[in-house]
């Protein structure tokens, strides 16, 4: 097949993808979800369904009292329209510390309730408190989850090898947030790059810094021609479809057994799309 380096290209022929992840289903998500929706961005909202409608308050260290109340089940249907709903444990318990039976119940019952809301299987989860181990990851896999977000910032733009240990690029309060956003857009076009930002919407109230996320959202929206805006689950579907491509011995025939069209870069200047359920013929690339 000559010299070829097949690499993933995101939908629309784009080499960059941007995704967001926010936890706990708090009332501040009303404002946050709309900020993203107005700019064409997509977010994955991680919810502990046992806490729907729970009235709560508190404060972050050195901060004034804070409303930590959760959205009701009914309101969630409209607030998260156009975004993705994901699991966060029924009561936001530390799954690595409650024992296997309770951890499994927290995972499965939360997933069941949220799937009644979304009317489809859930793909994503966010580890409560960011804690996880081999046992909790196996519980998620057995429950049917395909991905789970940690709280470990990479300050990088790589796709995860294992989606059940999905480390984000950074938290929205990271002092390097906008620097990273700029670096993300400077990544070479032949390299698939993912920028992943996470947090809690109530933090914007606590720190009086809603302008932080508005600035980032405006910046990313202005570069929509070069960036694929996707939920966590959409990224999982696409990357998994890419990883399932089947090659003939000489690379001429590439079969796509998935239900998603997949685009690959075969050289610095050439891309090929393998339609869902089809086998494409890719001409040899001259040396």
Coordinates of C-alpha atoms in Angstrom, one line a residue, residues 31-247:
X31 CA -27.5 28.8 33.4
X32 CA -24.6 26.6 32.3
X33 CA -26.5 24.4 29.9
X34 CA -27.9 27.5 28.2
X35 CA -24.5 29.1 27.9
X36 CA -23.3 26.0 26.0
X37 CA -26.5 25.6 24.0
X38 CA -26.4 29.2 22.8
X39 CA -22.9 28.7 21.4
X40 CA -23.4 25.3 19.9
X41 CA -21.3 23.5 22.4
X42 CA -22.1 20.1 24.0
X43 CA -21.7 19.0 27.6
X44 CA -22.1 15.8 29.5
X45 CA -23.9 16.3 32.8
X46 CA -23.3 13.7 35.5
X47 CA -26.2 13.2 37.9
X48 CA -26.8 11.2 41.0
X49 CA -30.5 10.4 40.4
X50 CA -31.2 9.6 44.1
X51 CA -30.8 13.3 44.8
X52 CA -33.2 14.8 42.3
X53 CA -35.0 17.8 43.9
X54 CA -32.8 17.6 47.1
X55 CA -32.6 21.0 48.8
X56 CA -29.1 21.7 50.1
X57 CA -26.7 24.4 51.0
X58 CA -23.1 24.8 52.1
X59 CA -20.0 26.8 51.2
X60 CA -16.6 26.3 49.8
X61 CA -13.7 27.2 52.1
X62 CA -13.6 30.9 52.8
X63 CA -16.7 31.5 50.6
X64 CA -20.2 32.8 51.5
X65 CA -23.2 30.4 51.8
X66 CA -23.9 28.5 48.6
X67 CA -27.0 27.0 47.1
X68 CA -26.2 23.3 46.4
X69 CA -29.8 22.2 45.6
X70 CA -30.4 19.7 42.8
X71 CA -32.7 20.0 39.9
X72 CA -36.0 18.1 39.9
X73 CA -36.5 15.1 37.7
X74 CA -39.1 17.0 35.6
X75 CA -36.9 20.0 35.1
X76 CA -33.9 17.9 34.1
X77 CA -35.8 16.9 30.9
X78 CA -35.7 20.5 29.6
X79 CA -32.5 21.8 31.2
X80 CA -30.3 19.1 29.6
X81 CA -32.0 19.2 26.2
X82 CA -29.3 18.9 23.5
X83 CA -26.7 17.7 26.0
X84 CA -25.8 14.3 27.4
X85 CA -27.0 12.9 30.8
X86 CA -24.5 10.5 32.5
X87 CA -24.3 8.6 35.7
X88 CA -22.7 9.8 38.9
X89 CA -23.8 7.2 41.5
X90 CA -27.3 7.1 43.0
X91 CA -26.3 9.1 46.1
X92 CA -22.8 10.3 45.1
X93 CA -21.1 7.8 47.4
X94 CA -17.4 7.0 47.2
X95 CA -17.8 3.7 45.3
X96 CA -14.3 2.5 46.4
X97 CA -15.3 2.7 50.1
X98 CA -18.9 1.4 50.5
X99 CA -18.3 -2.2 49.6
X100 CA -19.1 -4.1 46.4
X101 CA -22.8 -4.8 47.0
X102 CA -23.7 -1.1 47.8
X103 CA -21.4 0.2 45.0
X104 CA -23.1 -2.0 42.5
X105 CA -26.5 -0.9 43.7
X106 CA -25.4 2.8 43.5
X107 CA -24.2 2.3 39.9
X108 CA -27.0 0.1 38.5
X109 CA -30.0 1.8 40.2
X110 CA -28.7 5.3 39.2
X111 CA -28.2 4.0 35.6
X112 CA -31.7 2.5 35.5
X113 CA -33.4 5.7 36.7
X114 CA -31.5 7.9 34.3
X115 CA -32.3 5.6 31.4
X116 CA -36.0 6.0 32.2
X117 CA -35.4 9.7 31.9
X118 CA -33.3 9.6 28.7
X119 CA -35.1 6.6 27.1
X120 CA -31.8 5.1 26.0
X121 CA -28.8 3.3 27.4
X122 CA -26.2 5.5 29.2
X123 CA -22.6 5.4 28.0
X124 CA -20.8 7.7 30.5
X125 CA -20.2 8.0 34.2
X126 CA -18.2 10.4 36.4
X127 CA -16.5 8.9 39.5
X128 CA -17.9 10.6 42.7
X129 CA -15.0 12.4 44.4
X130 CA -12.8 11.2 41.5
X131 CA -12.0 7.9 43.4
X132 CA -11.8 4.6 41.6
X133 CA -10.0 1.4 41.5
X134 CA -9.9 -1.9 39.5
X135 CA -13.1 -3.1 41.3
X136 CA -15.1 0.0 40.6
X137 CA -14.0 0.1 37.0
X138 CA -15.1 -3.5 36.6
X139 CA -18.5 -2.7 38.2
X140 CA -19.1 0.0 35.6
X141 CA -18.1 -2.3 32.8
X142 CA -20.5 -5.0 34.0
X143 CA -23.3 -2.4 34.3
X144 CA -22.8 -1.5 30.6
X145 CA -20.9 1.8 31.0
X146 CA -18.4 2.5 28.2
X147 CA -16.6 5.5 29.8
X148 CA -15.9 7.2 33.1
X149 CA -14.3 10.5 33.9
X150 CA -11.7 11.1 36.6
X151 CA -10.5 14.4 38.1
X152 CA -6.9 14.0 37.1
X153 CA -5.8 16.9 34.8
X154 CA -3.4 15.9 32.0
X155 CA -2.9 19.4 30.4
X156 CA -2.7 17.4 27.2
X157 CA -5.0 16.6 24.2
X158 CA -4.6 12.9 23.8
X159 CA -7.5 10.4 23.3
X160 CA -7.7 7.9 26.2
X161 CA -6.5 4.4 25.7
X162 CA -9.2 3.2 28.2
X163 CA -12.3 5.3 28.3
X164 CA -13.1 3.9 31.8
X165 CA -10.1 5.9 33.0
X166 CA -10.8 9.1 31.1
X167 CA -8.6 11.9 32.4
X168 CA -9.7 15.4 31.4
X169 CA -7.4 18.1 30.1
X170 CA -8.2 20.4 33.0
X171 CA -10.7 21.9 35.4
X172 CA -12.3 25.2 34.4
X173 CA -10.5 27.0 37.3
X174 CA -7.1 25.8 36.1
X175 CA -4.9 29.0 35.8
X176 CA -3.8 27.6 32.4
X177 CA -7.3 27.2 31.0
X178 CA -7.1 29.8 28.2
X179 CA -3.5 29.1 27.5
X180 CA -4.4 25.4 27.0
X181 CA -7.3 26.5 24.7
X182 CA -4.8 28.4 22.6
X183 CA -2.4 25.5 22.5
X184 CA -5.2 23.1 21.5
X185 CA -6.0 25.1 18.4
X186 CA -2.3 25.1 17.5
X187 CA -2.1 21.3 17.4
X188 CA -0.9 20.0 14.1
X189 CA -3.8 19.1 11.8
X190 CA -2.6 15.5 11.1
X191 CA -2.8 14.7 14.9
X192 CA -6.3 14.0 16.4
X193 CA -6.6 16.3 19.4
X194 CA -9.2 16.4 22.2
X195 CA -9.7 19.3 24.7
X196 CA -11.7 18.2 27.7
X197 CA -12.9 20.6 30.5
X198 CA -14.8 19.7 33.6
X199 CA -16.1 21.1 36.8
X200 CA -19.2 21.9 38.9
X201 CA -21.6 24.7 37.9
X202 CA -22.0 25.8 41.6
X203 CA -18.3 26.8 41.6
X204 CA -19.1 29.7 39.3
X205 CA -21.5 31.1 42.0
X206 CA -19.0 30.4 44.8
X207 CA -16.1 32.2 43.0
X208 CA -18.3 34.8 41.2
X209 CA -16.6 33.9 37.9
X210 CA -19.2 33.0 35.4
X211 CA -17.1 35.1 33.0
X212 CA -14.5 32.3 33.0
X213 CA -16.7 29.8 31.3
X214 CA -18.4 32.4 29.1
X215 CA -14.9 33.5 27.8
X216 CA -13.9 29.9 27.1
X217 CA -17.3 29.1 25.4
X218 CA -17.0 32.2 23.2
X219 CA -13.5 31.4 22.3
X220 CA -14.3 27.8 21.3
X221 CA -17.5 28.8 19.4
X222 CA -15.5 31.3 17.3
X223 CA -13.4 28.3 16.1
X224 CA -16.3 26.0 15.3
X225 CA -15.1 25.6 11.7
X226 CA -12.0 23.8 13.0
X227 CA -13.4 21.9 16.0
X228 CA -16.0 19.2 16.5
X229 CA -18.2 20.0 19.5
X230 CA -19.4 16.7 21.0
X231 CA -20.6 15.0 24.1
X232 CA -18.5 12.5 25.9
X233 CA -20.7 9.7 24.5
X234 CA -20.5 10.9 20.9
X235 CA -16.7 10.8 21.2
X236 CA -16.8 7.3 22.6
X237 CA -19.0 6.1 19.7
X238 CA -16.8 7.7 17.0
X239 CA -13.4 6.6 18.4
X240 CA -14.7 3.1 19.0
X241 CA -15.9 2.9 15.4
X242 CA -12.5 4.0 14.3
X243 CA -10.8 1.4 16.4
X244 CA -13.1 -1.3 15.0
X245 CA -12.0 -0.7 11.4
X246 CA -10.8 -3.9 9.7
X247 CA -7.9 -3.9 7.3

